[in-house]
Amino acid sequence: MAKRPKGRKPSVTEVLSLFSYAKQKRTPREARFDQAMRFTMPGRGAFFGSNPDTEIDEIFDETAIVAVQEFASRFQAAMTPNHSRWAELVAGSDVPPEDRDEVNKDLDEVTEAVFETIHGSNFAQESYEAFLDMSVSMGAIEVFEGDALTPIINNAVPLSQLWVLSGPYDTLDKFFRVRSMTADDLMVRYPKHKLDDIQMQALRDKKEPQPFLEAVIQDWAEPATVRHHKMVIWSEQQLEVYSETYEGIGSCPIIGFRWAKAAGEDWGRGPALNALPAIKTCNLVVQMILENAQMAIAGIYTADDDGVINPDTIELLPGTIVPRAPGSRGLEAVQPAGNFNVAELVLNEMRTNIKRALYNDMLGNPNQT
């Protein structure tokens, strides 16, 4: 049997090749992700560089926006409630029964110290942002070392800036993020960077923040040893800026999680993505109702062209008197053909489906047992 090679950090070329493959796999899903983000979280994390200030103008029904916020809030309250110990370290079955009380006592102190660190960080704020992204596909939180006052710093990775690949066991083991940084940002974020003075000066000379690729790749050369390599690459120069290796269970600096996924897929399928047809239908129906209401208020009129009436000077306002020539029929209103009374039936059903998909209606009909 051939010997398994020892672990090694991938080269810049290998990382860029994996990143290219990750972009290729995400591209077919970007249009759906973008639609779901625009209809549920307008102005947040657009995939195609649309204007955040105008995205809200495309929304006519806010049911999905409120439902996604409620979903993330409920999920956070259920899984990682603020200022609570939502996990416990306890002795396993390998610990002898007579030693478990003593071990559990020691582990309780460890648990307390862990949650003091978590509650003293920005985990609650960033995890909520990640749960919002999970409602569409998947959430990701980057955890890195802070200082004495804030031992850990959490950063939710926006869905539009994230690319992932799965490993040999169909689990997420490769994360890629493109982050724009200036020279000062790089000094703060990666004080142990590898750029020399000439390269740093070239970065400072850039007028705009430069894109840097941050990659976290699991090393499977020794499966018994959990090892992750983190590399930062200056995309324009294809130059390695920073690298670090983490070992041990739970050492991956990026935590990625999905609501659900299909077999063989890298990306998750969140409840907002599953409810997207109903969300788009609600938005379209409300838009049509408003257009019909506009026509009902202002009306559509016909007038005989007798050389007296000038349509450009007529204002259709309450109390307006429109003169007409004797014997002329003047303005006559055109009755709209559409009847939108049925729209309420469609809206009620679609809104109920959206709330159910995002787990807003937990108790069902309160009038029933």
Tab-separated table of C-alpha atoms in Angstrom:
chain	number	residue	atom	x	y	z
A	1	MET	CA	0.000	0.000	0.000
A	2	ALA	CA	1.307	3.430	-0.921
A	3	LYS	CA	2.091	5.710	1.976
A	4	ARG	CA	-0.233	8.659	2.482
A	5	PRO	CA	1.623	11.965	1.979
A	6	LYS	CA	2.051	14.199	4.983
A	7	GLY	CA	0.024	17.365	5.201
A	8	ARG	CA	1.217	20.485	3.438
A	9	LYS	CA	-0.060	23.955	2.757
A	10	PRO	CA	-1.466	24.357	-0.770
A	11	SER	CA	0.279	26.683	-3.197
A	12	VAL	CA	-1.163	29.955	-4.466
A	13	THR	CA	-1.857	28.353	-7.840
A	14	GLU	CA	-3.748	25.489	-6.220
A	15	VAL	CA	-5.845	27.851	-4.099
A	16	LEU	CA	-6.734	30.018	-7.087
A	17	SER	CA	-7.646	26.913	-9.083
A	18	LEU	CA	-9.973	25.712	-6.298
A	19	PHE	CA	-11.493	29.179	-6.037
A	20	SER	CA	-12.168	29.211	-9.784
A	21	TYR	CA	-13.943	25.868	-9.466
A	22	ALA	CA	-15.973	27.142	-6.493
A	23	LYS	CA	-17.098	30.170	-8.536
A	24	GLN	CA	-18.060	27.877	-11.400
A	25	LYS	CA	-20.268	25.789	-9.105
A	26	ARG	CA	-21.961	28.814	-7.504
A	27	THR	CA	-22.709	30.698	-10.724
A	28	PRO	CA	-25.848	28.717	-11.711
A	29	ARG	CA	-27.390	29.456	-8.287
A	30	GLU	CA	-26.588	33.151	-8.074
A	31	ALA	CA	-29.703	34.324	-9.917
A	32	ARG	CA	-31.982	32.431	-7.512
A	33	PHE	CA	-30.011	33.605	-4.490
A	34	ASP	CA	-30.172	37.193	-5.725
A	35	GLN	CA	-33.928	37.019	-6.224
A	36	ALA	CA	-34.459	35.581	-2.747
A	37	MET	CA	-32.244	38.246	-1.172
A	38	ARG	CA	-33.947	41.100	-3.053
A	39	PHE	CA	-37.455	39.987	-2.075
A	40	THR	CA	-36.674	39.130	1.570
A	41	MET	CA	-33.759	41.409	2.496
A	42	PRO	CA	-33.735	44.306	-0.008
A	43	GLY	CA	-30.549	46.342	-0.021
A	44	ARG	CA	-28.532	43.631	1.700
A	45	GLY	CA	-25.991	41.431	-0.039
A	46	ALA	CA	-26.864	41.852	-3.716
A	47	PHE	CA	-25.083	39.432	-6.051
A	48	PHE	CA	-25.085	41.566	-9.191
A	49	GLY	CA	-24.161	45.006	-7.901
A	50	SER	CA	-27.650	46.523	-7.984
A	51	ASN	CA	-28.361	49.783	-6.188
A	52	PRO	CA	-29.452	49.077	-2.582
A	53	ASP	CA	-31.391	52.353	-2.497
A	54	THR	CA	-33.694	51.292	-5.348
A	55	GLU	CA	-34.215	47.628	-4.415
A	56	ILE	CA	-36.822	48.541	-1.802
A	57	ASP	CA	-38.858	50.276	-4.530
A	58	GLU	CA	-39.425	46.873	-6.161
A	59	ILE	CA	-41.142	45.520	-3.042
A	60	PHE	CA	-44.933	45.861	-2.867
A	61	ASP	CA	-45.619	43.191	-0.230
A	62	GLU	CA	-43.545	43.062	2.962
A	63	THR	CA	-44.766	39.656	4.200
A	64	ALA	CA	-41.531	37.883	3.317
A	65	ILE	CA	-39.347	40.659	4.766
A	66	VAL	CA	-41.071	40.444	8.151
A	67	ALA	CA	-41.211	36.630	8.036
A	68	VAL	CA	-37.456	36.265	7.451
A	69	GLN	CA	-36.687	38.613	10.349
A	70	GLU	CA	-39.028	36.600	12.550
A	71	PHE	CA	-37.437	33.337	11.389
A	72	ALA	CA	-33.918	34.493	12.291
A	73	SER	CA	-35.105	35.817	15.643
A	74	ARG	CA	-36.902	32.579	16.507
A	75	PHE	CA	-33.951	30.461	15.427
A	76	GLN	CA	-31.540	32.495	17.518
A	77	ALA	CA	-33.840	32.341	20.549
A	78	ALA	CA	-34.166	28.566	20.185
A	79	MET	CA	-30.570	27.594	19.349
A	80	THR	CA	-28.240	30.288	20.727
A	81	PRO	CA	-30.268	32.499	23.094
A	82	ASN	CA	-28.479	35.625	24.242
A	83	HIS	CA	-26.868	35.589	27.703
A	84	SER	CA	-27.653	31.905	28.190
A	85	ARG	CA	-25.583	28.763	28.353
A	86	TRP	CA	-27.022	27.021	25.319
A	87	ALA	CA	-24.518	24.132	25.499
A	88	GLU	CA	-22.941	22.072	28.257
A	89	LEU	CA	-19.704	20.106	28.494
A	90	VAL	CA	-20.339	16.845	30.339
A	91	ALA	CA	-18.462	13.606	30.870
A	92	GLY	CA	-18.955	10.980	28.192
A	93	SER	CA	-19.512	7.259	28.456
A	94	ASP	CA	-15.757	6.621	28.437
A	95	VAL	CA	-15.418	8.231	31.873
A	96	PRO	CA	-15.901	5.740	34.739
A	97	PRO	CA	-19.168	6.312	36.654
A	98	GLU	CA	-17.372	6.990	39.921
A	99	ASP	CA	-15.359	9.828	38.318
A	100	ARG	CA	-18.148	11.541	36.407
A	101	ASP	CA	-19.251	13.900	39.183
A	102	GLU	CA	-15.727	15.245	39.589
A	103	VAL	CA	-15.217	15.527	35.837
A	104	ASN	CA	-18.566	17.256	35.352
A	105	LYS	CA	-17.661	19.758	38.062
A	106	ASP	CA	-14.436	20.639	36.244
A	107	LEU	CA	-16.200	20.780	32.889
A	108	ASP	CA	-18.845	23.104	34.311
A	109	GLU	CA	-16.118	25.631	35.103
A	110	VAL	CA	-14.810	25.295	31.563
A	111	THR	CA	-18.324	25.794	30.171
A	112	GLU	CA	-18.765	28.919	32.280
A	113	ALA	CA	-15.472	30.350	31.027
A	114	VAL	CA	-16.367	29.569	27.413
A	115	PHE	CA	-19.720	31.346	27.599
A	116	GLU	CA	-18.255	34.334	29.407
A	117	THR	CA	-15.994	34.743	26.392
A	118	ILE	CA	-18.867	34.263	23.931
A	119	HIS	CA	-21.182	36.682	25.722
A	120	GLY	CA	-18.412	39.259	25.935
A	121	SER	CA	-17.974	39.156	22.164
A	122	ASN	CA	-20.209	40.258	19.292
A	123	PHE	CA	-21.482	36.720	18.684
A	124	ALA	CA	-25.155	37.572	19.261
A	125	GLN	CA	-25.138	40.341	16.656
A	126	GLU	CA	-23.158	38.459	14.013
A	127	SER	CA	-24.955	35.133	14.476
A	128	TYR	CA	-28.282	36.844	13.775
A	129	GLU	CA	-26.883	38.138	10.474
A	130	ALA	CA	-25.682	34.639	9.599
A	131	PHE	CA	-29.106	33.181	10.414
A	132	LEU	CA	-30.668	35.663	7.968
A	133	ASP	CA	-28.377	34.343	5.226
A	134	MET	CA	-29.209	30.773	6.251
A	135	SER	CA	-32.877	31.479	5.525
A	136	VAL	CA	-31.839	31.702	1.858
A	137	SER	CA	-29.025	29.148	1.620
A	138	MET	CA	-26.338	29.017	4.298
A	139	GLY	CA	-24.763	31.097	7.025
A	140	ALA	CA	-21.083	31.488	7.853
A	141	ILE	CA	-19.315	33.108	10.798
A	142	GLU	CA	-15.603	33.864	10.809
A	143	VAL	CA	-13.991	33.705	14.247
A	144	PHE	CA	-10.580	35.209	14.856
A	145	GLU	CA	-8.489	36.164	17.840
A	146	GLY	CA	-9.024	39.557	19.417
A	147	ASP	CA	-7.287	41.298	22.290
A	148	ALA	CA	-7.357	41.191	26.082
A	149	LEU	CA	-10.667	43.066	26.280
A	150	THR	CA	-12.328	41.111	23.474
A	151	PRO	CA	-10.697	37.660	23.254
A	152	ILE	CA	-12.627	36.633	20.151
A	153	ILE	CA	-14.167	38.632	17.319
A	154	ASN	CA	-16.954	37.207	15.167
A	155	ASN	CA	-17.723	38.310	11.649
A	156	ALA	CA	-20.720	37.104	9.638
A	157	VAL	CA	-19.630	36.382	6.070
A	158	PRO	CA	-22.191	37.794	3.594
A	159	LEU	CA	-23.649	35.196	1.266
A	160	SER	CA	-22.625	37.223	-1.784
A	161	GLN	CA	-18.964	37.174	-0.660
A	162	LEU	CA	-18.824	33.453	0.139
A	163	TRP	CA	-17.840	30.463	-1.974
A	164	VAL	CA	-17.667	26.887	-0.648
A	165	LEU	CA	-16.680	23.390	-1.729
A	166	SER	CA	-17.322	20.023	-0.125
A	167	GLY	CA	-14.718	17.444	0.785
A	168	PRO	CA	-14.478	13.648	0.500
A	169	TYR	CA	-17.248	13.094	3.056
A	170	ASP	CA	-19.628	15.617	1.477
A	171	THR	CA	-19.018	18.126	4.289
A	172	LEU	CA	-17.926	21.721	3.849
A	173	ASP	CA	-14.131	21.816	4.009
A	174	LYS	CA	-13.174	24.736	1.735
A	175	PHE	CA	-14.277	28.336	2.276
A	176	PHE	CA	-13.409	31.329	0.118
A	177	ARG	CA	-14.146	34.991	0.718
A	178	VAL	CA	-13.172	38.077	-1.268
A	179	ARG	CA	-12.570	41.042	1.026
A	180	SER	CA	-11.538	44.536	-0.085
A	181	MET	CA	-8.830	46.071	2.104
A	182	THR	CA	-6.513	49.053	2.130
A	183	ALA	CA	-2.932	48.893	3.396
A	184	ASP	CA	-4.076	50.115	6.824
A	185	ASP	CA	-6.828	47.497	6.934
A	186	LEU	CA	-4.317	44.804	6.115
A	187	MET	CA	-1.966	45.961	8.879
A	188	VAL	CA	-4.748	45.725	11.462
A	189	ARG	CA	-6.354	42.538	10.173
A	190	TYR	CA	-3.092	40.657	9.497
A	191	PRO	CA	-0.229	42.271	11.428
A	192	LYS	CA	1.988	39.248	10.604
A	193	HIS	CA	1.603	39.665	6.851
A	194	LYS	CA	4.389	38.712	4.427
A	195	LEU	CA	4.520	41.856	2.282
A	196	ASP	CA	7.810	43.707	2.160
A	197	ASP	CA	8.193	47.496	2.185
A	198	ILE	CA	8.043	47.813	-1.603
A	199	GLN	CA	4.874	45.730	-1.844
A	200	MET	CA	3.236	47.620	1.023
A	201	GLN	CA	4.057	50.917	-0.667
A	202	ALA	CA	2.524	49.616	-3.903
A	203	LEU	CA	-0.624	48.764	-1.939
A	204	ARG	CA	-0.682	52.211	-0.335
A	205	ASP	CA	-0.388	53.826	-3.754
A	206	LYS	CA	-3.671	52.239	-4.817
A	207	LYS	CA	-6.525	54.732	-4.671
A	208	GLU	CA	-9.197	52.110	-4.043
A	209	PRO	CA	-9.287	49.182	-1.578
A	210	GLN	CA	-7.860	46.098	-3.236
A	211	PRO	CA	-9.563	42.665	-3.346
A	212	PHE	CA	-7.915	39.953	-1.268
A	213	LEU	CA	-8.896	36.291	-1.380
A	214	GLU	CA	-9.203	34.645	2.023
A	215	ALA	CA	-9.213	30.848	1.775
A	216	VAL	CA	-9.619	28.188	4.473
A	217	ILE	CA	-8.890	24.672	3.231
A	218	GLN	CA	-8.948	21.461	5.251
A	219	ASP	CA	-5.932	19.188	4.891
A	220	TRP	CA	-7.009	15.556	4.410
A	221	ALA	CA	-3.500	14.090	4.102
A	222	GLU	CA	-3.818	12.786	7.667
A	223	PRO	CA	-7.524	12.171	8.345
A	224	ALA	CA	-6.883	11.398	12.016
A	225	THR	CA	-5.520	14.940	12.454
A	226	VAL	CA	-7.948	17.794	11.857
A	227	ARG	CA	-5.898	20.466	10.131
A	228	HIS	CA	-6.928	23.646	8.308
A	229	HIS	CA	-4.764	25.996	6.281
A	230	LYS	CA	-5.754	29.646	6.015
A	231	MET	CA	-4.227	31.726	3.233
A	232	VAL	CA	-4.722	35.334	2.160
A	233	ILE	CA	-3.839	36.145	-1.457
A	234	TRP	CA	-3.594	39.558	-3.100
A	235	SER	CA	-5.762	38.758	-6.095
A	236	GLU	CA	-4.296	41.350	-8.467
A	237	GLN	CA	-0.704	40.271	-7.823
A	238	GLN	CA	-1.463	36.584	-7.145
A	239	LEU	CA	0.771	37.016	-4.129
A	240	GLU	CA	0.520	35.208	-0.797
A	241	VAL	CA	0.041	37.790	1.929
A	242	TYR	CA	-0.591	35.666	5.008
A	243	SER	CA	-0.869	32.019	5.987
A	244	GLU	CA	-1.558	30.079	9.150
A	245	THR	CA	-2.306	26.460	10.040
A	246	TYR	CA	-4.856	25.398	12.658
A	247	GLU	CA	-4.992	21.918	14.182
A	248	GLY	CA	-7.558	20.171	16.343
A	249	ILE	CA	-11.294	19.510	16.356
A	250	GLY	CA	-13.184	22.775	15.973
A	251	SER	CA	-10.109	24.674	14.839
A	252	CYS	CA	-11.599	25.839	11.532
A	253	PRO	CA	-11.770	29.667	11.687
A	254	ILE	CA	-14.995	29.724	9.626
A	255	ILE	CA	-18.174	28.070	10.875
A	256	GLY	CA	-20.533	27.221	8.009
A	257	PHE	CA	-24.035	25.851	8.479
A	258	ARG	CA	-26.986	25.086	6.200
A	259	TRP	CA	-30.713	24.733	6.832
A	260	ALA	CA	-31.028	21.818	4.412
A	261	LYS	CA	-29.307	20.547	1.303
A	262	ALA	CA	-29.806	18.108	-1.521
A	263	ALA	CA	-27.498	15.106	-1.753
A	264	GLY	CA	-24.302	15.979	-3.579
A	265	GLU	CA	-24.796	19.753	-3.358
A	266	ASP	CA	-22.464	22.202	-1.666
A	267	TRP	CA	-24.976	24.991	-1.119
A	268	GLY	CA	-27.912	24.810	1.231
A	269	ARG	CA	-31.578	25.385	0.537
A	270	GLY	CA	-33.179	27.696	3.070
A	271	PRO	CA	-36.901	28.115	3.760
A	272	ALA	CA	-36.981	31.517	2.036
A	273	LEU	CA	-35.563	29.938	-1.113
A	274	ASN	CA	-38.206	27.200	-0.985
A	275	ALA	CA	-40.969	29.775	-0.532
A	276	LEU	CA	-39.688	32.060	-3.312
A	277	PRO	CA	-42.562	31.257	-5.752
A	278	ALA	CA	-45.152	32.307	-3.168
A	279	ILE	CA	-43.104	35.391	-2.275
A	280	LYS	CA	-42.917	36.500	-5.919
A	281	THR	CA	-46.619	35.791	-6.434
A	282	CYS	CA	-47.595	37.935	-3.430
A	283	ASN	CA	-45.412	40.770	-4.614
A	284	LEU	CA	-46.874	40.648	-8.134
A	285	VAL	CA	-50.490	40.455	-6.944
A	286	VAL	CA	-50.084	43.451	-4.624
A	287	GLN	CA	-48.396	45.386	-7.443
A	288	MET	CA	-51.357	44.634	-9.739
A	289	ILE	CA	-53.818	45.623	-7.005
A	290	LEU	CA	-52.077	48.968	-6.582
A	291	GLU	CA	-52.038	49.538	-10.344
A	292	ASN	CA	-55.748	48.693	-10.491
A	293	ALA	CA	-56.398	51.050	-7.564
A	294	GLN	CA	-54.546	53.811	-9.355
A	295	MET	CA	-56.736	53.342	-12.407
A	296	ALA	CA	-59.846	53.243	-10.236
A	297	ILE	CA	-58.873	56.520	-8.535
A	298	ALA	CA	-57.692	58.478	-11.567
A	299	GLY	CA	-59.731	56.645	-14.194
A	300	ILE	CA	-59.362	56.351	-17.958
A	301	TYR	CA	-61.453	58.668	-20.108
A	302	THR	CA	-62.453	59.202	-23.724
A	303	ALA	CA	-63.370	62.472	-25.371
A	304	ASP	CA	-64.603	63.468	-28.812
A	305	ASP	CA	-61.995	65.414	-30.741
A	306	ASP	CA	-64.191	68.467	-31.463
A	307	GLY	CA	-61.357	70.979	-31.376
A	308	VAL	CA	-62.581	72.351	-28.021
A	309	ILE	CA	-61.268	69.874	-25.418
A	310	ASN	CA	-57.516	69.873	-24.917
A	311	PRO	CA	-56.541	66.732	-22.946
A	312	ASP	CA	-53.177	68.270	-22.071
A	313	THR	CA	-54.860	70.951	-19.954
A	314	ILE	CA	-57.309	68.692	-18.079
A	315	GLU	CA	-56.520	67.832	-14.451
A	316	LEU	CA	-58.442	64.870	-13.030
A	317	LEU	CA	-58.773	66.169	-9.463
A	318	PRO	CA	-61.752	66.205	-7.050
A	319	GLY	CA	-63.999	69.185	-7.705
A	320	THR	CA	-62.545	69.924	-11.149
A	321	ILE	CA	-65.032	71.256	-13.700
A	322	VAL	CA	-64.159	70.300	-17.256
A	323	PRO	CA	-65.923	72.568	-19.794
A	324	ARG	CA	-67.321	71.087	-22.982
A	325	ALA	CA	-68.996	72.446	-26.064
A	326	PRO	CA	-72.779	72.276	-26.356
A	327	GLY	CA	-73.774	68.983	-27.924
A	328	SER	CA	-70.341	67.485	-27.213
A	329	ARG	CA	-70.188	64.281	-25.177
A	330	GLY	CA	-67.131	65.540	-23.290
A	331	LEU	CA	-65.139	63.142	-21.140
A	332	GLU	CA	-66.486	59.656	-20.519
A	333	ALA	CA	-64.921	57.238	-18.064
A	334	VAL	CA	-63.819	53.779	-19.271
A	335	GLN	CA	-64.693	50.990	-16.877
A	336	PRO	CA	-61.685	48.710	-16.133
A	337	ALA	CA	-62.130	45.101	-17.248
A	338	GLY	CA	-60.335	43.512	-14.285
A	339	ASN	CA	-62.037	42.612	-11.034
A	340	PHE	CA	-59.496	42.203	-8.254
A	341	ASN	CA	-61.800	40.919	-5.546
A	342	VAL	CA	-60.309	37.457	-6.149
A	343	ALA	CA	-56.861	38.859	-5.367
A	344	GLU	CA	-57.558	38.766	-1.634
A	345	LEU	CA	-58.111	35.014	-1.821
A	346	VAL	CA	-54.779	34.518	-3.568
A	347	LEU	CA	-52.937	36.824	-1.161
A	348	ASN	CA	-54.289	35.191	1.978
A	349	GLU	CA	-53.245	31.744	0.808
A	350	MET	CA	-49.790	32.835	-0.379
A	351	ARG	CA	-49.081	34.823	2.790
A	352	THR	CA	-50.051	31.854	4.906
A	353	ASN	CA	-47.702	29.617	2.912
A	354	ILE	CA	-44.829	32.083	3.355
A	355	LYS	CA	-45.343	32.292	7.124
A	356	ARG	CA	-45.561	28.516	7.415
A	357	ALA	CA	-42.417	28.024	5.347
A	358	LEU	CA	-40.530	30.410	7.642
A	359	TYR	CA	-42.051	28.950	10.825
A	360	ASN	CA	-43.881	32.122	11.840
A	361	ASP	CA	-47.168	30.362	12.591
A	362	MET	CA	-46.112	27.990	15.352
A	363	LEU	CA	-49.423	27.372	17.114
A	364	GLY	CA	-51.829	27.046	14.201
A	365	ASN	CA	-55.451	28.191	14.452
A	366	PRO	CA	-56.100	29.300	18.082
A	367	ASN	CA	-59.856	28.687	17.595
A	368	GLN	CA	-59.297	24.935	17.307
A	369	THR	CA	-58.143	22.395	19.850
